[in-house]
Short mmCIF file of C-alpha atoms and ligand atoms in Angstrom, two decimals:
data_model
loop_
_atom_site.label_atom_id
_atom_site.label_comp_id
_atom_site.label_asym_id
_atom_site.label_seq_id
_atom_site.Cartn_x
_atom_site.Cartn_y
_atom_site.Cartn_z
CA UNK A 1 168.97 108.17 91.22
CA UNK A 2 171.10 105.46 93.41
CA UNK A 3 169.12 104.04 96.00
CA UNK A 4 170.32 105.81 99.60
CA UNK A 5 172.06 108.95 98.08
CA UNK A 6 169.33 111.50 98.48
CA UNK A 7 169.34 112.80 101.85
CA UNK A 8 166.05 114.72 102.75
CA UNK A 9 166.02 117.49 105.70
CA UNK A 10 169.28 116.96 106.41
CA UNK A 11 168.54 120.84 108.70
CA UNK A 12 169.59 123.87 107.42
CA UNK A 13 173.11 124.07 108.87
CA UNK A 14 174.15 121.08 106.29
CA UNK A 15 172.56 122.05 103.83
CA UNK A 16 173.64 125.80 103.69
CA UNK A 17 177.23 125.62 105.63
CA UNK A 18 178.93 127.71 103.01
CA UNK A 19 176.27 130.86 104.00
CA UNK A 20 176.20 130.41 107.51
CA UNK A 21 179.04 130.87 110.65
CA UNK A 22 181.49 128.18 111.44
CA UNK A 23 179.82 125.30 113.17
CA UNK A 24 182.23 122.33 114.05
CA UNK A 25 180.95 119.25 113.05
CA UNK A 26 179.96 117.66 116.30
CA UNK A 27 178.53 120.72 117.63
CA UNK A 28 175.70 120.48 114.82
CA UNK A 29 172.23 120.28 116.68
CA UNK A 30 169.91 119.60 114.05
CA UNK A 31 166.48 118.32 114.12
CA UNK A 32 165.63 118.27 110.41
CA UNK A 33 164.64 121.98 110.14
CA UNK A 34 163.98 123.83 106.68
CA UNK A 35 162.96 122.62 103.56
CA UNK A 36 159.46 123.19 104.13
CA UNK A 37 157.01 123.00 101.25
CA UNK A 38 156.28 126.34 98.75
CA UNK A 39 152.52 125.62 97.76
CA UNK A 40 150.66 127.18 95.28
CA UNK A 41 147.41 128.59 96.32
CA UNK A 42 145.12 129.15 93.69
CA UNK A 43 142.12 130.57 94.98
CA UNK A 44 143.56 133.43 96.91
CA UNK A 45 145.75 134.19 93.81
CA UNK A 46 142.70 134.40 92.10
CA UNK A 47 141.67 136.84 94.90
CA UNK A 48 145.00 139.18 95.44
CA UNK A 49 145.31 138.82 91.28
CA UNK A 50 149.32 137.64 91.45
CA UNK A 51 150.51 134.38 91.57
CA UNK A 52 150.70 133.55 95.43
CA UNK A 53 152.80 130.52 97.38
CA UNK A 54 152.86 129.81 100.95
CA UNK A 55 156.05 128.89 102.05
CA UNK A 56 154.58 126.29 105.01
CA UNK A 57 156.88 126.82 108.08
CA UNK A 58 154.32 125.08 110.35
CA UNK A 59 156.11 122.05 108.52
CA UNK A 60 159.67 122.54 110.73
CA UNK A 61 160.17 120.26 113.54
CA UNK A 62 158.48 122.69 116.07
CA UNK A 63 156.37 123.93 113.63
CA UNK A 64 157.12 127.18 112.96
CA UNK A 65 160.02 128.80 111.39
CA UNK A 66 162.02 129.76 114.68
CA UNK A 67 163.63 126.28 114.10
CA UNK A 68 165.69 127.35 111.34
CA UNK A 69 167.45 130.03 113.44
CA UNK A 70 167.36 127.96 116.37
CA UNK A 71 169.68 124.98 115.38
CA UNK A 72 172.60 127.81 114.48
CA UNK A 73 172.51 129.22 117.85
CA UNK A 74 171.71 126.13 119.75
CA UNK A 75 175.17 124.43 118.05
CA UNK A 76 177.11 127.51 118.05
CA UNK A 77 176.53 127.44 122.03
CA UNK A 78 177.38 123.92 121.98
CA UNK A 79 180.46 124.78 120.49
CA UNK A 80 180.75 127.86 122.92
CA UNK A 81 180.56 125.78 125.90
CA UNK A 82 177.08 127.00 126.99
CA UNK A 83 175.65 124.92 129.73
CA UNK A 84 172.31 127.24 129.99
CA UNK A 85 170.56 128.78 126.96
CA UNK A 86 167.78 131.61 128.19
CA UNK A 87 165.13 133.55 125.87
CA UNK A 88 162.67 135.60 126.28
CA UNK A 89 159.71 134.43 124.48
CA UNK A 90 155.65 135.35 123.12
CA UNK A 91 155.55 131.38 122.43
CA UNK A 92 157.54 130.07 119.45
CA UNK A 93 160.97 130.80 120.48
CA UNK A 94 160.64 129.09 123.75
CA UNK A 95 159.04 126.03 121.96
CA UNK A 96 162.04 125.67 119.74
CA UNK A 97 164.62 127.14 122.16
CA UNK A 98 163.24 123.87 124.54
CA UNK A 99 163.72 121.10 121.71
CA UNK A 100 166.70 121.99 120.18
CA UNK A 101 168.21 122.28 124.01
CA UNK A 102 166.73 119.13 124.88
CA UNK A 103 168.74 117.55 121.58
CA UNK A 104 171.88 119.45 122.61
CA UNK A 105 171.80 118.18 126.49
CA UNK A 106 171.40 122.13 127.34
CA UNK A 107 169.67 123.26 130.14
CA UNK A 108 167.07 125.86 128.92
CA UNK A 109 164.95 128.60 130.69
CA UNK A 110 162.77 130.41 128.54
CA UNK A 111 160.69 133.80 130.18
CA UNK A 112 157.55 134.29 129.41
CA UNK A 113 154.81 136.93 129.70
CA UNK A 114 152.40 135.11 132.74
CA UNK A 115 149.04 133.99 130.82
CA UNK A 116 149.55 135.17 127.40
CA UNK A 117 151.30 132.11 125.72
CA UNK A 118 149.06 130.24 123.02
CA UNK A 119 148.19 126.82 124.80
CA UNK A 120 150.08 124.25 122.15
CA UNK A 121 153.48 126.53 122.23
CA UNK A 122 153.11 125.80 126.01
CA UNK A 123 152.71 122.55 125.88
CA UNK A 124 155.89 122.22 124.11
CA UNK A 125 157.99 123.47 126.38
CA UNK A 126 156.95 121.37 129.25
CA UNK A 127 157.03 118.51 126.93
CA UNK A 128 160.63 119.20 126.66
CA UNK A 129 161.62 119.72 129.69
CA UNK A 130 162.49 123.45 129.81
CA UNK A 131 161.51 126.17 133.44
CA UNK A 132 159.36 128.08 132.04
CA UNK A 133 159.57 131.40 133.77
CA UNK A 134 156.10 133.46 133.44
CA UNK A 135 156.66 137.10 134.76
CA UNK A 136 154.31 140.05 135.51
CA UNK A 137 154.68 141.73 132.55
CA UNK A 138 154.98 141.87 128.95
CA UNK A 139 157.92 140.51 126.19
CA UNK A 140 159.50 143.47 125.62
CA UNK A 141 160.60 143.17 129.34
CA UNK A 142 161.17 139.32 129.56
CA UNK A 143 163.63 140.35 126.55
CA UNK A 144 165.46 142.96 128.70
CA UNK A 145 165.66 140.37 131.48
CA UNK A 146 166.63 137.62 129.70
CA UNK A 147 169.61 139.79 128.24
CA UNK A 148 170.71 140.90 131.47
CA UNK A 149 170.77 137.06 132.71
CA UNK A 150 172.88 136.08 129.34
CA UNK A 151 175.09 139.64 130.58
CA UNK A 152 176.04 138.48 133.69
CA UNK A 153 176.95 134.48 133.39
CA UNK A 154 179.81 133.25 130.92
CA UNK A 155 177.97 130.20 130.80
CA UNK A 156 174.32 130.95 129.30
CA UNK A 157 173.35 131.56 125.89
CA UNK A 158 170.76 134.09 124.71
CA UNK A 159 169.09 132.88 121.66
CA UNK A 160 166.75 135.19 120.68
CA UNK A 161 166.95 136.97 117.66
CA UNK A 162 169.32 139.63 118.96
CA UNK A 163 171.59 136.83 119.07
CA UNK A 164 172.75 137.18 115.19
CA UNK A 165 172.34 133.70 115.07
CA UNK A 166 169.74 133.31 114.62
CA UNK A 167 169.14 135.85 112.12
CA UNK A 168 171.93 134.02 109.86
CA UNK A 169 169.75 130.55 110.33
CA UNK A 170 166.62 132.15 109.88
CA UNK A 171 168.12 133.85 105.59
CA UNK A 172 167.65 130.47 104.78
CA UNK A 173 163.87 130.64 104.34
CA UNK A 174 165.17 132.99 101.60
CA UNK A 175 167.82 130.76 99.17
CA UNK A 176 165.02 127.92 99.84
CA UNK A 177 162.40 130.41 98.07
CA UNK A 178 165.03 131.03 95.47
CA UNK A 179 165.86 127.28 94.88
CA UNK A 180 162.52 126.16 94.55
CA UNK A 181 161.28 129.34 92.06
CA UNK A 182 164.23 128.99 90.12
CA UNK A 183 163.99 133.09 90.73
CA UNK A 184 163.51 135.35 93.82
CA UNK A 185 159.86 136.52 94.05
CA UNK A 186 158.54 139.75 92.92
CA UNK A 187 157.32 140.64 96.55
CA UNK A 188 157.46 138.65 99.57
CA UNK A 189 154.38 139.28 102.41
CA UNK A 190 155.25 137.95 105.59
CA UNK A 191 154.25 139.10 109.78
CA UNK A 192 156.42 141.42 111.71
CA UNK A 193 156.70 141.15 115.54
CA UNK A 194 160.13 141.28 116.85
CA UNK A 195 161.57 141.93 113.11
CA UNK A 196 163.89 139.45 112.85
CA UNK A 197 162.63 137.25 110.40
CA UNK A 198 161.93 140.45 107.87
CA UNK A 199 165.65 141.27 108.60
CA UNK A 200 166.66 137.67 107.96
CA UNK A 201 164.81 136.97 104.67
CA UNK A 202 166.02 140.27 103.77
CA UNK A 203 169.44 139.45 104.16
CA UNK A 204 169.22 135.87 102.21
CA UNK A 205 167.65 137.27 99.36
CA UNK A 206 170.75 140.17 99.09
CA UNK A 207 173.84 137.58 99.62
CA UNK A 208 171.58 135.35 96.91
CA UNK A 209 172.06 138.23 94.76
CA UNK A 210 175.35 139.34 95.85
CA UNK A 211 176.55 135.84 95.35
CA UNK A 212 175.66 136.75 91.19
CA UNK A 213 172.84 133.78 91.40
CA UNK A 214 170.56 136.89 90.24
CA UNK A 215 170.06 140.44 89.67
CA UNK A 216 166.73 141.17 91.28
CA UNK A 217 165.29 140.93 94.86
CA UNK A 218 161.42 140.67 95.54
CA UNK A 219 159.66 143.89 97.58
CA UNK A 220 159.47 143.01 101.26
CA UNK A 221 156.02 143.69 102.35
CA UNK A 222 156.29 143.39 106.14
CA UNK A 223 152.55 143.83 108.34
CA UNK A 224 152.26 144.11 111.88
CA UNK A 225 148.68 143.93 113.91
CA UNK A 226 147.51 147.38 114.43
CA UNK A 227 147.41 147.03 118.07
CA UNK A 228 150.90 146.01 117.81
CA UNK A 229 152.23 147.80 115.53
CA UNK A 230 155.27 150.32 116.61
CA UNK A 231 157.70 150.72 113.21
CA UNK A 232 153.93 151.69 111.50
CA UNK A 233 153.43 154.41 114.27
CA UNK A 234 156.72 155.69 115.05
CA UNK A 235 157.16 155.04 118.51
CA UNK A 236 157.02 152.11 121.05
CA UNK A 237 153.85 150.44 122.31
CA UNK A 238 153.65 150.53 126.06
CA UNK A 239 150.78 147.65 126.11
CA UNK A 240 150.77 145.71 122.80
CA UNK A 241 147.51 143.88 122.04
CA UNK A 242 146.25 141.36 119.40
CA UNK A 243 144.82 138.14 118.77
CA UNK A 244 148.13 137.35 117.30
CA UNK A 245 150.17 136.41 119.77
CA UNK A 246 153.37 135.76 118.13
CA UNK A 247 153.45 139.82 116.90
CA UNK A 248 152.30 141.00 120.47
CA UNK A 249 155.63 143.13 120.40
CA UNK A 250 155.63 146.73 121.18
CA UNK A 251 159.46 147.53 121.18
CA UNK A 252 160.84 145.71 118.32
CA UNK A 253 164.25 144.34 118.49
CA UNK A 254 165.31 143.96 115.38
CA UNK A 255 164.01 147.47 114.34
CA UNK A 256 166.47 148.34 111.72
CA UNK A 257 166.54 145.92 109.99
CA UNK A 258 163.13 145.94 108.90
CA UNK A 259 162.98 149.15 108.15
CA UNK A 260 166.19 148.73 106.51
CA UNK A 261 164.65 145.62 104.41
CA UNK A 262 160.87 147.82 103.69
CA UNK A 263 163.46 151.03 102.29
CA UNK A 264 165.98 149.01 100.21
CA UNK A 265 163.78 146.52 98.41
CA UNK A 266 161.14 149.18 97.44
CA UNK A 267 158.86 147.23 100.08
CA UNK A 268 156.70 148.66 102.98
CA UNK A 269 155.59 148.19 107.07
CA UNK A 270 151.89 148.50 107.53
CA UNK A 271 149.66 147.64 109.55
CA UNK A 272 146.08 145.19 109.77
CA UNK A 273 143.37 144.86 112.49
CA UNK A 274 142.76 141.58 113.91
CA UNK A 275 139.72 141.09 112.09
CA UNK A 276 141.44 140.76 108.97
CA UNK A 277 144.18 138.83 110.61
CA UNK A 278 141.59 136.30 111.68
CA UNK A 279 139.58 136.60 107.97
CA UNK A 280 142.75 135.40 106.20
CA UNK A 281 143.57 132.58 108.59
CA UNK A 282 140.07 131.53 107.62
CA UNK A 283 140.63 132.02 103.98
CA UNK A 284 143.84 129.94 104.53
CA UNK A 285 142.24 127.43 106.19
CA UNK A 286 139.13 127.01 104.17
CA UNK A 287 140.42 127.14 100.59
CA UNK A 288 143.82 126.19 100.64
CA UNK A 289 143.88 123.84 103.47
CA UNK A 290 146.27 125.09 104.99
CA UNK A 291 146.03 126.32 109.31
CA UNK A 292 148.58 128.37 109.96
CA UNK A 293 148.32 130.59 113.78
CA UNK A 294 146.71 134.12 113.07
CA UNK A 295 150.28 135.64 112.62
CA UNK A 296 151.01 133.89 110.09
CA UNK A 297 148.12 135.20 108.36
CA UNK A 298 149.21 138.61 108.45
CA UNK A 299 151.21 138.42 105.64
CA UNK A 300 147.91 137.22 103.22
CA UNK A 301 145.99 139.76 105.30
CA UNK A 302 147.70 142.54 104.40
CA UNK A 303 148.16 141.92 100.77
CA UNK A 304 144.07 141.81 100.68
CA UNK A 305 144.13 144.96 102.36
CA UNK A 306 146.82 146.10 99.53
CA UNK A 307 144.70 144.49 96.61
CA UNK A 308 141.45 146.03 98.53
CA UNK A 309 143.35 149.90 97.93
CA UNK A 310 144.64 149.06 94.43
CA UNK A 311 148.09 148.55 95.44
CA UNK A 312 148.24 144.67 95.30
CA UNK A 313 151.84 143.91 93.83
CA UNK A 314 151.49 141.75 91.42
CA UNK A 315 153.70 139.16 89.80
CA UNK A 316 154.62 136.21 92.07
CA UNK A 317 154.48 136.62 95.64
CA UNK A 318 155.36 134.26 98.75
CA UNK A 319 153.71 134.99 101.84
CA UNK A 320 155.32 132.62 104.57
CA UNK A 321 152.91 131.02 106.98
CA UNK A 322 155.53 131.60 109.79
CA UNK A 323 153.84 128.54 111.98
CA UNK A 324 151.34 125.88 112.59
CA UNK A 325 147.62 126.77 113.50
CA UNK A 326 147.51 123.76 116.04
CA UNK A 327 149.95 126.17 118.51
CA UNK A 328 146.53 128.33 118.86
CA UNK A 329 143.57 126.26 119.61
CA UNK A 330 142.07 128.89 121.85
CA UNK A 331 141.74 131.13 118.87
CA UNK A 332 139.56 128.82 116.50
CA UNK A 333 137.72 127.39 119.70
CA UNK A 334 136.36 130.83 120.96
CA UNK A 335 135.12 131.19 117.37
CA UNK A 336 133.67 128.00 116.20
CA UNK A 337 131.55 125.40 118.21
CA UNK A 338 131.78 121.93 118.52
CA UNK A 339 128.38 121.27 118.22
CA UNK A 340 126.11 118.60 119.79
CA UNK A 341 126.28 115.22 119.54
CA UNK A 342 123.44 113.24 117.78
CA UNK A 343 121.97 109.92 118.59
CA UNK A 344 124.24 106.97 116.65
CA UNK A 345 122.08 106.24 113.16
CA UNK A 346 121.93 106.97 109.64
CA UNK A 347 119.26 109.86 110.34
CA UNK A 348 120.41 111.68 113.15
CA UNK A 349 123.99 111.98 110.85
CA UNK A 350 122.53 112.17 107.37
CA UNK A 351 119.88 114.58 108.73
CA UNK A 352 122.99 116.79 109.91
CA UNK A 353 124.42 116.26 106.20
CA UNK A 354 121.12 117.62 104.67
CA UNK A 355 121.05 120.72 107.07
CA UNK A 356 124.84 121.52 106.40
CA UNK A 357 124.13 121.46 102.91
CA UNK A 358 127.06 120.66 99.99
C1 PLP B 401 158.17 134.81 115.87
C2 PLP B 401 156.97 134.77 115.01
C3 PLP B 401 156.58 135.83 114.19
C4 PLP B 401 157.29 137.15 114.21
O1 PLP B 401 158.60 137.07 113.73
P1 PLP B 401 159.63 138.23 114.12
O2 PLP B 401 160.93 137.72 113.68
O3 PLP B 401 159.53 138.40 115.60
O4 PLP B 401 159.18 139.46 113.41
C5 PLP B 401 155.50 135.67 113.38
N1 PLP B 401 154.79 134.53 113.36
C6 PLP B 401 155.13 133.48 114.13
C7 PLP B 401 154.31 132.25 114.07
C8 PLP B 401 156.24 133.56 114.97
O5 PLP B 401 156.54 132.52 115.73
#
């Protein structure tokens, strides 16, 4: 290999031009998105009795895999024009909406339900230098606002994941599966909220096989948290509720397309409680080092539930850990003590070593 040549996370837009919209050139606002790492996780394979990866999307730039959808709709605005880009947002979108309009000189306003956004995602968007606009009510109406906002001014941008955008940045996730298996998976896991990502890794895995790179597609195996969990009932949620934040949806936008993605691929929508949301972030964490926020751990939690019922799928299966478990301090805080400090010698510390045991 010649010293210089190999360009790593050169952002998804680059990499994958040929699958995505136009971009011009110098409207690309990339901050090294995508190629995150698929990791093998043998102890939970063992456990769900198929051969499991994570695909780690804590590892994007804002750590989690809104990034990937982001940088299309941040550049296509660029090349639109857009001085403002607005979103509605449980957290991730706003964290990612606020760096990749900080890269693109954008001004950004993300709207936000008022005391239900996980403390890191927070953090990023002041770090960035986005308003952050908390209303009186839940996302399913910042979403309608935030529409009407984009509706009525030429000049702002809605990048959520109505914007299709996103959903076209967001496949990716998909030919990067593909690329690194040599294959598309026999099922993929992964947490539905809003739907769009289920829609978008959907969509990559048909145009991979459209494209005649192969003649399968893996079983999409979306779960939602049970308090949150609308396509599994049938109707809307008036007052979502769950631990995972990132799913706390009741009126899914992207509706469709997930059930469209659960019918055509042989897959399913279901549902898990929290407490099995917050088991399999634990498993994650614990014997595959690997934190992911309790969304992201719907996707393993629900394939235990599956394995628990005798349905398990099987074969190899990627479950993506949609993002990072440092967004969600609270969660792991409220859980798990710091304990006390001891006095600063060998037996107050190797006396705590003896009582934790190996
Ligand atoms: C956005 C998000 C989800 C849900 O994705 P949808 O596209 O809304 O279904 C899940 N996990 C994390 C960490 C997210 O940020």
């Amino acid at each position: 290999m010649d010293v210089g040549t190999r360009v790593f996370r050169q952002g998804v837009i680059r990499r994958f031009r040929e699958w995505l919209p136009p971009i011009p050139e110098g409207a690309v606002t990339t901050i090294g998105e995508g190629d995150t790492p698929l990791i093998e996780a043998p102890a939970l394979s063992e456990r769900i009795g198929a051969r499991l990866f994570l695909k780690f999307e804590g590892m994007n730039p804002t750590a989690s895999f809104k990034d990937r959808g982001m940088t299309v709709a941040m550049s296509r605005a660029v090349a639109a024009g857009s001085r403002f880009a607005v979103c509605a947002s449980t957290g991730n979108t706003a964290a990612s909406a606020a760096a990749y309009a900080a890269r693109a000189g954008i001004r950004c306003f993300v709207v936000v339900p008022a005391g239900k956004i996980a403390l890191g995602k927070a953090v990023q968007v002041l770090a960035h230098g986005a308003e952050i606009v908390q209303i009186e009510g839940n996302f399913d109406a910042a979403l309608r606002i935030s529409q009407e906002i984009a509706n009525d001014r030429e000049d702002v941008t809605l990048v959520n994941s109505v914007n299709p955008d996103r959903i076209e940045g967001q496949k990716t996730g998909a030919f990067e599966v593909c690329e690194v298996l040599g294959a598309p998976p026999d099922a993929m896991a992964l947490p539905v909220g809003n739907a769009g990502n289920i829609t978008s890794y959907w969509k990559g895995f048909s145009e991979w096989r459209e494209a005649g790179y192969t003649d399968t597609a893996p079983r999409m195996l979306g779960f939602q948290a049970e308090g949150a969990s609308p396509l599994v009932a049938g109707h809307d949620f008036e007052s979502p509720e769950t631990v995972a934040s990132a799913i706390r949806i009741g009126a899914p936008a992207s509706r469709e397309g997930a059930l469209a993605a659960a019918r055509e691929s042989g897959g399913a929508i279901e549902s898990v409680t929290d407490d099995e949301i917050l088991a399999a972030q634990e498993l994650l964490a614990r014997e595959e080092g690997l934190f992911c926020e309790p969304a992201s751990a719907a996707g393993l939690a629900g394939l235990l539930k599956l394995v628990g019922e005798g349905r398990g799928p099987g074969g190899t299966v990627v479950s993506v850990l949609t993002g990072h478990g440092l967004k969600d301090p609270d969660v792991i805080l409220s859980r798990v003590e710091l304990p006390e400090p001891v006095g600063a010698t060998f037996e107050a510390v190797a006396g705590r070593m003896e009582r934790r045991g190996p």
